Tab-separated table of C-alpha atoms in Angstrom:
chain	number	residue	atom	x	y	z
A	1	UNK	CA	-82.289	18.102	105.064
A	2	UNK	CA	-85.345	16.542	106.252
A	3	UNK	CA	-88.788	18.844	105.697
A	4	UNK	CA	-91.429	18.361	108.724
A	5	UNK	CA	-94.368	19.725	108.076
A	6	UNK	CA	-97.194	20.180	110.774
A	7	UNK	CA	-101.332	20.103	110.654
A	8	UNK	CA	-102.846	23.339	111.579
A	9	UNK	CA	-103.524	25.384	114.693
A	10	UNK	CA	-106.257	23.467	116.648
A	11	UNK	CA	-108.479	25.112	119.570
A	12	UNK	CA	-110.340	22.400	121.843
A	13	UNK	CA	-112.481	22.699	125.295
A	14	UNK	CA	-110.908	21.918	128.538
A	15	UNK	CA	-111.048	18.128	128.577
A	16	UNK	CA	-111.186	17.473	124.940
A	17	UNK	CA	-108.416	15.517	123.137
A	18	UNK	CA	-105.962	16.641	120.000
A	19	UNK	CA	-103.968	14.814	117.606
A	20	UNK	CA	-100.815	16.484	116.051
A	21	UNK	CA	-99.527	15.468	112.645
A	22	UNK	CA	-96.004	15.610	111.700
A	23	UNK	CA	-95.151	14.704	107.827
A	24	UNK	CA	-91.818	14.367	107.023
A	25	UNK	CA	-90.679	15.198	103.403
A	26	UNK	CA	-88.815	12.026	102.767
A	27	UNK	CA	-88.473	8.382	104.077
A	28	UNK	CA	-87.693	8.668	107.746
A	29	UNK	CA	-89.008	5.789	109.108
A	30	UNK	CA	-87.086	3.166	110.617
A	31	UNK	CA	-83.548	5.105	110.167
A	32	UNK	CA	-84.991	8.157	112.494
A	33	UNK	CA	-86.458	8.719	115.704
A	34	UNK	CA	-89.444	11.612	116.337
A	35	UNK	CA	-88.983	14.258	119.750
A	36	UNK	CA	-92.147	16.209	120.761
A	37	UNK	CA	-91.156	18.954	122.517
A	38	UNK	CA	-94.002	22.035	123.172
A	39	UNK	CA	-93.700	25.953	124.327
A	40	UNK	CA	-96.361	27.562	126.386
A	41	UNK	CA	-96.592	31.031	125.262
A	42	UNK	CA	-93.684	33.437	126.638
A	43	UNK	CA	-92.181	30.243	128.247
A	44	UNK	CA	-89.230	27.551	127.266
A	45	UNK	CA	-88.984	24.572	125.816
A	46	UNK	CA	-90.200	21.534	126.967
A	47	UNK	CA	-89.407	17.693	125.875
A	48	UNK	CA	-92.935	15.742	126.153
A	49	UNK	CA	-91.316	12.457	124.781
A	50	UNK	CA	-89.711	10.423	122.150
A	51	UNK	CA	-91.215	7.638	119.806
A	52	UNK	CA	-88.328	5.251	117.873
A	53	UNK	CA	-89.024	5.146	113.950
A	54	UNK	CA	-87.757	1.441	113.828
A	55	UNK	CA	-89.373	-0.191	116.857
A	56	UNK	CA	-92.223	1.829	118.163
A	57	UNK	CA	-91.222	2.261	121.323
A	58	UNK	CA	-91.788	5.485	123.537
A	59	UNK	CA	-90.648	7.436	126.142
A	60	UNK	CA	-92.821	9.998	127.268
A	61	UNK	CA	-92.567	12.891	130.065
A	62	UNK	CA	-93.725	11.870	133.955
A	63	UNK	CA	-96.175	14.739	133.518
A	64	UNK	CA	-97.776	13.655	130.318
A	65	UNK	CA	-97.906	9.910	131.444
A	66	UNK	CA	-101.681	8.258	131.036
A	67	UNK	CA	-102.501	11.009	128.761
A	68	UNK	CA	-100.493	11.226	125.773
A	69	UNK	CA	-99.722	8.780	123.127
A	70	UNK	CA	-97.339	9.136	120.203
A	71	UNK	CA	-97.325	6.992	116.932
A	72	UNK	CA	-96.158	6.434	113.228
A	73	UNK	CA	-97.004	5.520	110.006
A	74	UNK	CA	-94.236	4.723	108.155
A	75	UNK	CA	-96.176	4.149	104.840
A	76	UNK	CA	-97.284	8.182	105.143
A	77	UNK	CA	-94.111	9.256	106.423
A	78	UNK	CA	-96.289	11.002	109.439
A	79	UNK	CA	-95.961	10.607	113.157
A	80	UNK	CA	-98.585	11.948	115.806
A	81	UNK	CA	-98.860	13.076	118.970
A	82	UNK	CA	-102.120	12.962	120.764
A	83	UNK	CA	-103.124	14.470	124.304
A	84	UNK	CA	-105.909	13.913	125.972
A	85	UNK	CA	-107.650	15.312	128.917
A	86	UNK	CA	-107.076	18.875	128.426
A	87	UNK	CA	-106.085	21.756	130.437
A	88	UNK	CA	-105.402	25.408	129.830
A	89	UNK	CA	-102.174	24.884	130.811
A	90	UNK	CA	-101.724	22.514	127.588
A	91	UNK	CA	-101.497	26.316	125.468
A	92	UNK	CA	-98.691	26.041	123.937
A	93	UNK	CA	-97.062	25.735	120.406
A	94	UNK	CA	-95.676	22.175	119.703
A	95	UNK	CA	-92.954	21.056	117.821
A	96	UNK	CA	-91.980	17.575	116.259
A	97	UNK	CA	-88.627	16.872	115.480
A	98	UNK	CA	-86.181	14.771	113.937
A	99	UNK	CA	-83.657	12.742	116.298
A	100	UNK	CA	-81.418	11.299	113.994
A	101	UNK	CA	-79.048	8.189	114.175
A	102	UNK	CA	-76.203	10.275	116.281
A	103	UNK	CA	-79.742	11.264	119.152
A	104	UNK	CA	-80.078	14.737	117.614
A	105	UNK	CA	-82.782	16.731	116.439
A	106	UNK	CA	-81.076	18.318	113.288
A	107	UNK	CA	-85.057	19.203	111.644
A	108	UNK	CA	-88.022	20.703	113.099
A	109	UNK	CA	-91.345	21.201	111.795
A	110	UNK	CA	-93.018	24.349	112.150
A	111	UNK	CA	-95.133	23.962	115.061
A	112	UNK	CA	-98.406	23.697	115.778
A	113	UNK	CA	-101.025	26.009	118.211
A	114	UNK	CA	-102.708	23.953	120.680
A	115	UNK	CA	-105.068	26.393	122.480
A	116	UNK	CA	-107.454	24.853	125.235
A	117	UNK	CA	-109.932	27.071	126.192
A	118	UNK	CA	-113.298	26.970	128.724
B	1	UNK	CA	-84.342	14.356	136.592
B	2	UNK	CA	-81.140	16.145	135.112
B	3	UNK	CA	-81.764	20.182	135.918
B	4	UNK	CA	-79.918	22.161	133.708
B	5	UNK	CA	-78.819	25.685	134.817
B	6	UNK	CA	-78.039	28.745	132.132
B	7	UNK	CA	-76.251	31.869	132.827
B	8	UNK	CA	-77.177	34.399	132.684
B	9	UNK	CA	-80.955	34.517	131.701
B	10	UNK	CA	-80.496	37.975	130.219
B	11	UNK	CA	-77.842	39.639	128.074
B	12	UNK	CA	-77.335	42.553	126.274
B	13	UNK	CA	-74.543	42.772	123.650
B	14	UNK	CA	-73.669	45.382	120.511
B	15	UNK	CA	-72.637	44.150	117.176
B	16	UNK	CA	-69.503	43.173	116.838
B	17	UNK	CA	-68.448	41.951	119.869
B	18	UNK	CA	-68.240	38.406	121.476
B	19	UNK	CA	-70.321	36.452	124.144
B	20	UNK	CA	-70.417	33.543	126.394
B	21	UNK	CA	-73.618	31.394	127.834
B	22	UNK	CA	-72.755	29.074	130.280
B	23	UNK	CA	-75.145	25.967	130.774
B	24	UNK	CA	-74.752	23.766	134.293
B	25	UNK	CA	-75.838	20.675	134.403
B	26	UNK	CA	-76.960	18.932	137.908
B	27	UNK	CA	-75.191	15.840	137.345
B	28	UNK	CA	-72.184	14.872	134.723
B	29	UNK	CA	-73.616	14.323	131.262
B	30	UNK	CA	-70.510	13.788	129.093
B	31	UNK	CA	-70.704	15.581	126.145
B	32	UNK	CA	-74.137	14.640	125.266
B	33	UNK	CA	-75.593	18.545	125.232
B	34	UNK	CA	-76.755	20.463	122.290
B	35	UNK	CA	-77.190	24.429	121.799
B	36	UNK	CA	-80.165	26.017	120.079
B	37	UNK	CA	-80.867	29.318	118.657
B	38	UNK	CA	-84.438	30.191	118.729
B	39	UNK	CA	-86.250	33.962	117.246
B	40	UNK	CA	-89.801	34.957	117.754
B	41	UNK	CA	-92.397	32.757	116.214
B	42	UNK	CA	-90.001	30.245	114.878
B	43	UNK	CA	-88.463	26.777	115.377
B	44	UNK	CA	-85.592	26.491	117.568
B	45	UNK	CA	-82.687	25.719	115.229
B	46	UNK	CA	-79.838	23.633	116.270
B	47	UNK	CA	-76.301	25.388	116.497
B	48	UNK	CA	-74.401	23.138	118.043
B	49	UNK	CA	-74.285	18.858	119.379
B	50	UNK	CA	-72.133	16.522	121.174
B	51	UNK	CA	-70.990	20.056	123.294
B	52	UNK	CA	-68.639	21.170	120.174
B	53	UNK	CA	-69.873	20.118	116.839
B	54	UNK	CA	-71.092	22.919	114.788
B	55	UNK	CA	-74.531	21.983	112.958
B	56	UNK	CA	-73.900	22.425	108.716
B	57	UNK	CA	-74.615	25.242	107.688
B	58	UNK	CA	-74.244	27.462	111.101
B	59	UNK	CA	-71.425	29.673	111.017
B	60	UNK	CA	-68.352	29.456	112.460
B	61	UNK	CA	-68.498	32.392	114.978
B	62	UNK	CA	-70.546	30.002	116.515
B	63	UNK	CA	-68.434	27.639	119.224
B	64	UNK	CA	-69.354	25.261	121.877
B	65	UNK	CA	-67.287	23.580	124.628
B	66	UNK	CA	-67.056	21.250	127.634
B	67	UNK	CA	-67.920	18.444	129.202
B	68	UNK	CA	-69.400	16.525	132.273
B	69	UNK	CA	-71.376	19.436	133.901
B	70	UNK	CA	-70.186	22.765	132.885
B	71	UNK	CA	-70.695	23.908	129.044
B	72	UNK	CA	-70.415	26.619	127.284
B	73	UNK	CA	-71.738	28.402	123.874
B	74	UNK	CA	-69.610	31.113	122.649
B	75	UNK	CA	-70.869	33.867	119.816
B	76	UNK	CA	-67.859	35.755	118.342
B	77	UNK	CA	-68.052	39.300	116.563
B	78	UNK	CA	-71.908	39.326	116.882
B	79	UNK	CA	-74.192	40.078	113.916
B	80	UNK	CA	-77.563	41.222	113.805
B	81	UNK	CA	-78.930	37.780	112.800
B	82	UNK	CA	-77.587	36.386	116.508
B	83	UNK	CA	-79.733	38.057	118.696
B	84	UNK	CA	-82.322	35.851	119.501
B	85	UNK	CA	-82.665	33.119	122.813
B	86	UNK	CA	-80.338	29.988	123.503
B	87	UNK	CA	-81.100	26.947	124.821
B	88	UNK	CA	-78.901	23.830	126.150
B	89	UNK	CA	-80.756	20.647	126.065
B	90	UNK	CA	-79.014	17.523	127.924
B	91	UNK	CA	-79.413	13.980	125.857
B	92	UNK	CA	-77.838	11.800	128.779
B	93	UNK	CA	-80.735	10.580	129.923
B	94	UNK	CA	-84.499	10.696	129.905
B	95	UNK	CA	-86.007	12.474	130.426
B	96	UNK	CA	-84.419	14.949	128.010
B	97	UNK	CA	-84.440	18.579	129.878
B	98	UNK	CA	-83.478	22.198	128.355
B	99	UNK	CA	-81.831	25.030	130.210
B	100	UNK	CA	-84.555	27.939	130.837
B	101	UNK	CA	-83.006	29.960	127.679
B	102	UNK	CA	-80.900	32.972	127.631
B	103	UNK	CA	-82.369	36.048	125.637
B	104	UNK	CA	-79.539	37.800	123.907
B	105	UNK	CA	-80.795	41.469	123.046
B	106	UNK	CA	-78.846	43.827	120.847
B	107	UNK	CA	-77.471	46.779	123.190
């Protein structure tokens, strides 16, 4: 079992931008895919997109389109999420997690507080 | 965009006992759905993929079934560990949705 461990609760101004960590315990990188999925508090979960460990390519959510950008570093094990142009309706905890070979996501790091204040 | 549907959004069971969740999905998605179990200020976990396989190390009270656009998650002779909310998630297509959860609260 894979570890994925997150940065640290971040709080940022309406507009602002944040950058998510996600550090995986072992080699993951090309064999396994990263999901981003957040929670708004009190609310489900939702999928924000999908980066492939092997080629790079994305997939992100229609509503996070022009705004969000996910990436890896293979040699750090670590994959990131970053959203930009910040609303308060960005609150919410989000999650990495590991899609492996069969499309699943078997591991998920611990989540991380985005809070976006005025 | 694939809408998935869970019933019912609320349910109350007692220890012991055995309960279904149901999980619609607005167009047929084979068997590419996956069940998790999520508690308060944790991760969700995965129980279940490919509609019936049970994750390692869940246990086997723990079923799932179906295929196209009905699924279902089944919890046998409940233990206190189980209540907690379920969500479906659909891997047909992008994007990939989740049900709207189903809180299971001990009665």
């Amino acid at each position: 079992q894979v570890q994925l461990v997150q940065s640290g609760a971040e709080v940022r101004k309406l507009g602002a931008s944040v950058k998510v960590s996600c550090k995986a315990s072992d080699y993951i990188f090309p064999k396994s895919d990263i999901t981003w999925v957040r929670q708004a508090p009190g609310q489900g979960l939702e999928w924000m997109g999908w980066i492939s460990g092997k080629t790079g390519d994305t997939s992100y959510a229609q509503k996070f389109r022009g705004r969000i950008s996910m990436t890896t570093d293979t040699f750090t094990r670590t994959a990131f999420m970053e959203l930009r142009s910040l609303r308060s309706d960005d609150t919410a905890i989000v999650y990495c997690a590991l899609q492996r070979e069969d499309g699943y996501s078997h591991d998920w790091g611990q989540g991380t507080l985005v809070t976006v204040s005025s | 965009d694939i809408q998935l549907t869970q019933s019912p959004s609320f349910l109350s069971a007692s220890v012991g006992v055995g309960v279904t969740i149901t999980c619609r999905a607005s167009q047929g998605i084979s068997t590419y759905l996956a069940w998790y179990q999520q508690k308060p200020g944790k991760a969700p976990k995965l129980l279940i993929y490919g509609a019936s396989t049970l994750q390692s190390g869940v246990p086997s009270r723990f079923s799932g079934s179906g295929s196209g656009t009905e699924f279902t998650l089944t919890i046998s002779n409940l233990q206190p560990e189980d209540f907690a909310t379920y969500y479906c998630q659909q891997l047909n297509s992008y994007p990939i949705t989740f049900g709207q959860g189903t809180r299971l609260d001990i009665k």
